[in-house]
């Protein structure tokens, strides 16, 4: 298939599927009652999903090396977590996390 | 439009997202650079940011496209990665229920990781569906606008940023800023820890299934701990 056309098919189909996923349950529960157990479980979506998103970004590249403590990203992420927990501030988290990463990289060299 | 700008809730949401937008810059740049490296023209790079509006899906799509993967594989993999939006949608549903259908359909488009976390926090803090909806709209518009600008900047100029700056690390930092303040109750901590361990343990699963599977396992863990805690108190 021709390159540009193939890419546009991907863009439109992925975009449409993303939108339908985002709309799915908002539309479904617009006129229905939500079961109480489901409503209770959904409280934990932010904590569980965001952590599942973050961990692989911190532990790459390679997981084994990161777990052994040689990746500068791990201590930087811990610093950022502590700062975010106490300050609730995105900017302070970004500043502390990037500074910790650069420091850890400089020390590792 | 003027009506919107006059709304305090809309402006609050917009302004609240500006720090997150700073963190979005490297993510957008990474996407733009990826699109350029995969051989996309500027119009396709713009289309991706405008229509897909999901950094993780865009990075994955251009990587697979550059590796010459078939359309079906690219679409399926991005769909699995986007399954988390089903959970965001379900979690958002009760808050958007009082709003008109047109609002629900419009806000759904803006339901990204960042906007979701910020909007949920606001809906929980104040019992005001209309104000919360406007706040969500403000968040989403700020993120979408910044997303398009940074994607294009990355496409045209991103390759001139030195890799040693590790700017891509700002992406997990933004998510940490959203999630760490939630670690205040035992069930939330359990949900996060279990999801974090599960995503590493399931790393070998194909097509990014680990992300959505780990998220579900974490949600179940959080719910179980929540129910156990309640029973404990009742005794």
Tab-separated table of C-alpha atoms in Angstrom:
chain	number	residue	atom	x	y	z
A	1	UNK	CA	0.000	0.000	0.000
A	2	UNK	CA	1.184	3.517	-0.701
A	3	UNK	CA	2.895	5.029	2.360
A	4	UNK	CA	0.959	8.257	2.880
A	5	UNK	CA	-2.431	6.601	2.356
A	6	UNK	CA	-1.556	3.795	4.774
A	7	UNK	CA	-0.553	6.317	7.430
A	8	UNK	CA	-3.815	8.263	7.005
A	9	UNK	CA	-5.859	5.068	7.338
A	10	UNK	CA	-4.013	4.368	10.603
A	11	UNK	CA	-4.624	7.928	11.842
A	12	UNK	CA	-8.351	7.919	11.110
A	13	UNK	CA	-9.056	4.377	12.385
A	14	UNK	CA	-6.948	4.726	15.566
A	15	UNK	CA	-8.475	8.163	16.175
A	16	UNK	CA	-12.009	6.797	15.773
A	17	UNK	CA	-11.352	3.795	18.041
A	18	UNK	CA	-9.786	6.058	20.669
A	19	UNK	CA	-12.817	8.342	20.595
A	20	UNK	CA	-15.277	5.443	20.846
A	21	UNK	CA	-13.304	4.015	23.809
A	22	UNK	CA	-13.416	7.407	25.518
A	23	UNK	CA	-17.149	7.776	24.891
A	24	UNK	CA	-18.153	4.142	25.589
A	25	UNK	CA	-19.241	4.077	29.219
A	26	UNK	CA	-20.083	7.775	29.432
A	27	UNK	CA	-22.760	7.088	26.813
A	28	UNK	CA	-23.715	3.690	28.252
A	29	UNK	CA	-24.340	4.929	31.793
A	30	UNK	CA	-25.945	8.200	30.681
A	31	UNK	CA	-29.384	6.589	30.983
A	32	UNK	CA	-28.667	3.627	33.291
A	33	UNK	CA	-27.903	3.167	36.963
A	34	UNK	CA	-24.387	1.998	37.740
A	35	UNK	CA	-24.095	-1.126	39.965
A	36	UNK	CA	-22.740	-0.022	43.390
A	37	UNK	CA	-19.829	-2.489	43.318
A	38	UNK	CA	-18.668	-1.105	39.960
A	39	UNK	CA	-18.940	2.470	41.214
A	40	UNK	CA	-16.827	1.477	44.186
A	41	UNK	CA	-14.149	-0.227	42.057
A	42	UNK	CA	-13.934	2.750	39.690
A	43	UNK	CA	-12.626	4.946	42.523
A	44	UNK	CA	-9.313	3.116	42.100
A	45	UNK	CA	-8.939	3.704	38.355
A	46	UNK	CA	-6.649	6.755	38.700
A	47	UNK	CA	-4.255	5.178	41.256
A	48	UNK	CA	-4.006	1.831	39.454
A	49	UNK	CA	-3.898	2.993	35.822
A	50	UNK	CA	-1.528	5.924	36.286
A	51	UNK	CA	0.895	3.736	38.267
A	52	UNK	CA	0.753	1.049	35.569
A	53	UNK	CA	1.574	3.781	33.018
A	54	UNK	CA	4.466	5.257	35.008
A	55	UNK	CA	6.346	2.160	36.154
A	56	UNK	CA	7.423	0.932	32.676
A	57	UNK	CA	8.551	4.459	31.738
A	58	UNK	CA	10.773	4.604	34.825
A	59	UNK	CA	12.131	1.052	34.534
A	60	UNK	CA	13.254	1.364	30.905
A	61	UNK	CA	15.745	0.811	29.509
A	62	UNK	CA	16.368	-2.490	30.677
A	63	UNK	CA	14.215	-3.634	33.543
A	64	UNK	CA	16.885	-5.855	35.121
A	65	UNK	CA	19.379	-3.004	35.281
A	66	UNK	CA	16.780	-0.625	36.695
A	67	UNK	CA	15.775	-3.127	39.364
A	68	UNK	CA	19.432	-3.596	40.307
A	69	UNK	CA	19.466	0.115	41.072
A	70	UNK	CA	21.856	1.289	38.380
A	71	UNK	CA	19.320	3.302	36.396
A	72	UNK	CA	19.318	6.971	37.455
A	73	UNK	CA	15.587	7.097	36.657
A	74	UNK	CA	14.615	5.046	39.723
A	75	UNK	CA	15.980	7.392	42.421
A	76	UNK	CA	14.736	10.397	40.408
A	77	UNK	CA	11.228	8.917	40.285
A	78	UNK	CA	11.293	8.284	44.049
A	79	UNK	CA	12.301	11.900	44.703
A	80	UNK	CA	9.503	13.094	42.401
A	81	UNK	CA	6.946	10.878	44.158
A	82	UNK	CA	7.851	12.303	47.571
A	83	UNK	CA	7.717	15.891	46.260
A	84	UNK	CA	4.383	15.292	44.512
A	85	UNK	CA	2.905	13.652	47.620
A	86	UNK	CA	3.680	16.639	49.813
A	87	UNK	CA	3.346	19.588	47.414
A	88	UNK	CA	0.555	18.491	44.971
A	89	UNK	CA	2.424	20.663	42.471
A	90	UNK	CA	3.175	19.530	38.902
A	91	UNK	CA	5.852	22.188	38.400
A	92	UNK	CA	7.699	21.351	41.634
A	93	UNK	CA	7.493	17.632	40.790
A	94	UNK	CA	8.909	18.282	37.326
A	95	UNK	CA	11.700	20.484	38.689
A	96	UNK	CA	12.715	18.120	41.488
A	97	UNK	CA	12.473	15.028	39.274
A	98	UNK	CA	14.543	16.450	36.423
A	99	UNK	CA	17.151	17.875	38.842
A	100	UNK	CA	17.410	14.499	40.597
A	101	UNK	CA	17.786	12.722	37.250
A	102	UNK	CA	20.548	15.051	36.039
A	103	UNK	CA	22.347	14.750	39.384
A	104	UNK	CA	22.101	10.941	39.350
A	105	UNK	CA	23.362	10.875	35.749
A	106	UNK	CA	26.308	13.116	36.648
A	107	UNK	CA	27.192	10.928	39.654
A	108	UNK	CA	26.979	7.745	37.572
A	109	UNK	CA	29.499	9.053	35.056
B	1	UNK	CA	-16.736	31.454	22.844
B	2	UNK	CA	-16.880	34.699	24.806
B	3	UNK	CA	-19.423	32.999	27.030
B	4	UNK	CA	-16.879	30.252	27.715
B	5	UNK	CA	-14.006	32.620	28.453
B	6	UNK	CA	-16.278	34.417	30.894
B	7	UNK	CA	-16.799	31.197	32.844
B	8	UNK	CA	-14.639	31.008	35.941
B	9	UNK	CA	-14.697	27.216	35.947
B	10	UNK	CA	-13.447	27.056	32.354
B	11	UNK	CA	-10.594	29.467	33.089
B	12	UNK	CA	-9.689	27.613	36.293
B	13	UNK	CA	-9.408	24.337	34.380
B	14	UNK	CA	-7.376	25.985	31.624
B	15	UNK	CA	-4.946	27.604	34.077
B	16	UNK	CA	-4.706	24.484	36.241
B	17	UNK	CA	-3.454	22.536	33.223
B	18	UNK	CA	-0.700	25.000	32.269
B	19	UNK	CA	1.963	23.343	34.493
B	20	UNK	CA	0.964	19.958	33.064
B	21	UNK	CA	1.375	21.531	29.619
B	22	UNK	CA	5.013	22.274	30.454
B	23	UNK	CA	5.440	18.569	31.079
B	24	UNK	CA	3.599	17.828	27.864
B	25	UNK	CA	6.243	19.682	25.832
B	26	UNK	CA	8.795	16.840	25.801
B	27	UNK	CA	6.073	14.255	25.121
B	28	UNK	CA	4.791	16.261	22.164
B	29	UNK	CA	8.335	16.767	20.909
B	30	UNK	CA	8.990	13.004	21.133
B	31	UNK	CA	5.842	12.351	19.069
B	32	UNK	CA	6.793	14.961	16.464
B	33	UNK	CA	10.336	13.622	16.181
B	34	UNK	CA	8.956	10.086	15.857
B	35	UNK	CA	6.582	11.125	13.075
B	36	UNK	CA	9.405	12.840	11.179
B	37	UNK	CA	11.716	9.828	11.639
B	38	UNK	CA	9.019	7.486	10.318
B	39	UNK	CA	8.812	9.516	7.114
B	40	UNK	CA	5.445	11.206	7.706
B	41	UNK	CA	4.855	14.625	6.107
B	42	UNK	CA	3.908	17.616	8.268
B	43	UNK	CA	0.227	17.278	7.412
B	44	UNK	CA	0.102	13.666	8.651
B	45	UNK	CA	2.005	14.657	11.811
B	46	UNK	CA	-0.595	17.377	12.403
B	47	UNK	CA	-3.430	14.944	11.708
B	48	UNK	CA	-2.043	12.507	14.234
B	49	UNK	CA	-1.904	15.123	16.999
B	50	UNK	CA	-5.358	16.524	16.100
B	51	UNK	CA	-7.229	13.251	15.633
B	52	UNK	CA	-5.500	10.578	17.731
B	53	UNK	CA	-4.608	12.989	20.593
B	54	UNK	CA	-2.848	10.286	22.631
B	55	UNK	CA	0.919	10.359	23.009
B	56	UNK	CA	1.325	6.686	23.806
B	57	UNK	CA	-0.769	5.617	20.794
B	58	UNK	CA	1.034	8.042	18.465
B	59	UNK	CA	4.521	6.917	19.503
B	60	UNK	CA	3.503	3.285	19.087
B	61	UNK	CA	1.764	3.885	15.737
B	62	UNK	CA	4.741	5.619	14.123
B	63	UNK	CA	7.173	2.999	15.470
B	64	UNK	CA	5.106	0.176	13.956
B	65	UNK	CA	4.567	2.175	10.761
B	66	UNK	CA	8.319	2.748	10.417
B	67	UNK	CA	8.861	-0.994	10.965
B	68	UNK	CA	6.456	-1.601	8.049
B	69	UNK	CA	3.830	-3.424	10.151
B	70	UNK	CA	0.458	-4.123	8.465
B	71	UNK	CA	-2.374	-1.656	9.135
B	72	UNK	CA	-4.388	-4.270	11.072
B	73	UNK	CA	-1.532	-4.873	13.534
B	74	UNK	CA	-0.957	-1.149	14.105
B	75	UNK	CA	-4.651	-0.489	14.673
B	76	UNK	CA	-5.121	-3.485	16.972
B	77	UNK	CA	-2.071	-2.657	19.104
B	78	UNK	CA	-3.127	0.977	19.496
B	79	UNK	CA	-6.655	-0.157	20.358
B	80	UNK	CA	-5.372	-2.416	23.161
B	81	UNK	CA	-3.236	0.460	24.450
B	82	UNK	CA	-6.373	2.644	24.395
B	83	UNK	CA	-8.451	0.162	26.426
B	84	UNK	CA	-7.590	2.204	29.511
B	85	UNK	CA	-9.906	4.869	28.086
B	86	UNK	CA	-12.795	2.439	28.706
B	87	UNK	CA	-11.938	2.577	32.403
B	88	UNK	CA	-11.577	6.356	32.375
B	89	UNK	CA	-14.908	6.579	30.588
B	90	UNK	CA	-16.625	4.380	33.181
B	91	UNK	CA	-15.074	6.318	36.071
B	92	UNK	CA	-16.180	9.618	34.506
B	93	UNK	CA	-19.703	8.435	33.626
B	94	UNK	CA	-21.446	9.182	36.969
B	95	UNK	CA	-20.069	12.744	37.010
B	96	UNK	CA	-21.106	13.523	33.440
B	97	UNK	CA	-24.553	11.930	33.780
B	98	UNK	CA	-26.360	15.181	34.715
B	99	UNK	CA	-24.907	17.018	31.684
B	100	UNK	CA	-26.568	17.199	28.232
B	101	UNK	CA	-25.696	14.519	25.646
B	102	UNK	CA	-23.839	17.012	23.435
B	103	UNK	CA	-21.569	17.878	26.380
B	104	UNK	CA	-20.916	14.215	27.085
B	105	UNK	CA	-19.936	13.605	23.448
B	106	UNK	CA	-17.686	16.638	23.315
B	107	UNK	CA	-15.957	16.061	26.642
B	108	UNK	CA	-15.346	12.390	25.753
B	109	UNK	CA	-12.970	13.516	23.004
B	110	UNK	CA	-10.860	15.378	25.585
B	111	UNK	CA	-10.623	12.397	27.970
B	112	UNK	CA	-6.834	11.972	28.142
B	113	UNK	CA	-4.779	10.623	31.066
B	114	UNK	CA	-4.031	14.140	32.322
B	115	UNK	CA	-7.478	15.659	31.846
B	116	UNK	CA	-9.066	12.588	33.444
B	117	UNK	CA	-6.996	12.845	36.627
B	118	UNK	CA	-7.531	16.606	36.960
B	119	UNK	CA	-11.252	16.489	36.173
B	120	UNK	CA	-11.963	13.615	38.598
B	121	UNK	CA	-10.219	15.544	41.362
B	122	UNK	CA	-12.411	18.575	40.720
B	123	UNK	CA	-15.671	16.599	40.470
B	124	UNK	CA	-14.836	14.986	43.829
B	125	UNK	CA	-13.963	18.303	45.478
B	126	UNK	CA	-17.162	20.139	44.497
B	127	UNK	CA	-20.665	18.839	43.937
B	128	UNK	CA	-21.306	20.967	40.854
B	129	UNK	CA	-21.717	18.963	37.592
B	130	UNK	CA	-21.958	22.029	35.341
B	131	UNK	CA	-18.947	23.769	36.844
B	132	UNK	CA	-17.017	20.500	36.790
B	133	UNK	CA	-17.889	20.033	33.125
B	134	UNK	CA	-16.662	23.534	32.268
B	135	UNK	CA	-13.505	22.913	34.295
B	136	UNK	CA	-12.933	19.646	32.388
B	137	UNK	CA	-13.453	21.510	29.113
B	138	UNK	CA	-10.855	24.112	30.155
B	139	UNK	CA	-8.349	21.354	31.026
B	140	UNK	CA	-8.986	19.528	27.761
B	141	UNK	CA	-8.735	22.596	25.536
B	142	UNK	CA	-5.424	23.654	27.143
B	143	UNK	CA	-3.977	20.168	26.693
B	144	UNK	CA	-5.227	19.752	23.117
B	145	UNK	CA	-3.869	23.133	22.020
B	146	UNK	CA	-0.499	22.543	23.631
B	147	UNK	CA	-0.418	19.042	22.197
B	148	UNK	CA	-0.791	20.274	18.620
B	149	UNK	CA	1.823	23.024	19.060
B	150	UNK	CA	4.443	20.739	20.640
B	151	UNK	CA	3.887	17.951	18.102
B	152	UNK	CA	4.571	20.377	15.259
B	153	UNK	CA	7.582	21.848	17.085
B	154	UNK	CA	8.949	18.329	17.510
B	155	UNK	CA	8.318	17.525	13.855
B	156	UNK	CA	10.214	20.573	12.584
B	157	UNK	CA	12.885	21.146	15.248
B	158	UNK	CA	12.846	18.275	17.733
B	159	UNK	CA	15.935	16.509	16.427
B	160	UNK	CA	18.112	19.454	17.505
B	161	UNK	CA	17.510	18.740	21.244
B	162	UNK	CA	20.435	16.782	22.766
B	163	UNK	CA	19.465	13.301	23.992
B	164	UNK	CA	21.639	13.733	27.111
B	165	UNK	CA	19.025	16.123	28.549
B	166	UNK	CA	16.687	13.106	28.942
B	167	UNK	CA	13.703	15.385	28.413
B	168	UNK	CA	11.485	12.356	27.794
B	169	UNK	CA	11.655	11.721	31.562
B	170	UNK	CA	9.255	14.630	32.012
B	171	UNK	CA	6.492	12.340	30.720
B	172	UNK	CA	6.518	9.908	33.700
B	173	UNK	CA	7.117	12.886	36.029
B	174	UNK	CA	3.805	14.426	34.937
B	175	UNK	CA	1.977	11.211	35.725
B	176	UNK	CA	3.767	10.952	39.091
B	177	UNK	CA	2.550	14.468	39.908
B	178	UNK	CA	-1.007	13.270	39.245
B	179	UNK	CA	-0.854	9.934	41.047
B	180	UNK	CA	1.352	10.495	44.124
B	181	UNK	CA	-1.168	12.787	45.899
B	182	UNK	CA	-3.645	9.861	45.747
B	183	UNK	CA	-1.446	7.693	47.985
B	184	UNK	CA	-3.301	8.760	51.132
B	185	UNK	CA	-5.641	5.855	51.775
B	186	UNK	CA	-4.696	2.193	52.197
B	187	UNK	CA	-6.917	0.924	49.334
B	188	UNK	CA	-5.446	3.473	46.896
B	189	UNK	CA	-1.893	2.530	47.883
B	190	UNK	CA	-2.771	-1.152	47.469
B	191	UNK	CA	-4.269	-0.473	44.009
B	192	UNK	CA	-1.125	1.397	42.933
B	193	UNK	CA	1.430	-1.057	44.346
B	194	UNK	CA	-0.332	-4.109	42.913
B	195	UNK	CA	-0.757	-2.433	39.505
B	196	UNK	CA	2.914	-1.398	39.491
B	197	UNK	CA	4.156	-4.890	40.332
B	198	UNK	CA	1.711	-6.485	37.875
B	199	UNK	CA	2.792	-4.309	34.951
B	200	UNK	CA	6.405	-5.455	35.424
B	201	UNK	CA	5.432	-9.105	35.961
B	202	UNK	CA	3.249	-9.104	32.831
B	203	UNK	CA	5.833	-7.287	30.693
B	204	UNK	CA	6.051	-10.256	28.294
B	205	UNK	CA	2.376	-9.997	27.225
B	206	UNK	CA	2.006	-8.980	23.561
B	207	UNK	CA	0.565	-5.739	22.181
B	208	UNK	CA	0.780	-3.656	25.350
B	209	UNK	CA	-1.813	-5.861	27.073
B	210	UNK	CA	0.256	-5.617	30.271
B	211	UNK	CA	-0.892	-2.021	30.844
B	212	UNK	CA	-4.620	-2.642	30.836
B	213	UNK	CA	-4.309	-6.050	32.584
B	214	UNK	CA	-2.174	-4.535	35.366
B	215	UNK	CA	-4.625	-1.648	35.733
B	216	UNK	CA	-7.544	-4.068	36.155
B	217	UNK	CA	-5.642	-6.197	38.690
B	218	UNK	CA	-4.767	-3.058	40.664
B	219	UNK	CA	-8.412	-1.906	40.660
B	220	UNK	CA	-9.551	-5.302	41.969
B	221	UNK	CA	-6.866	-5.188	44.688
B	222	UNK	CA	-7.908	-1.690	45.768
B	223	UNK	CA	-11.576	-2.695	45.907
B	224	UNK	CA	-10.826	-5.831	47.950
B	225	UNK	CA	-8.730	-3.892	50.468
B	226	UNK	CA	-11.499	-1.269	50.661
B	227	UNK	CA	-14.118	-3.940	51.425
B	228	UNK	CA	-11.883	-5.700	53.949
B	229	UNK	CA	-11.262	-2.417	55.740
B	230	UNK	CA	-14.988	-1.806	55.981
B	231	UNK	CA	-15.621	-5.266	57.418
B	232	UNK	CA	-12.804	-4.705	59.919
B	233	UNK	CA	-14.415	-1.478	61.093
B	234	UNK	CA	-17.851	-3.099	61.351
B	235	UNK	CA	-16.618	-5.750	63.775
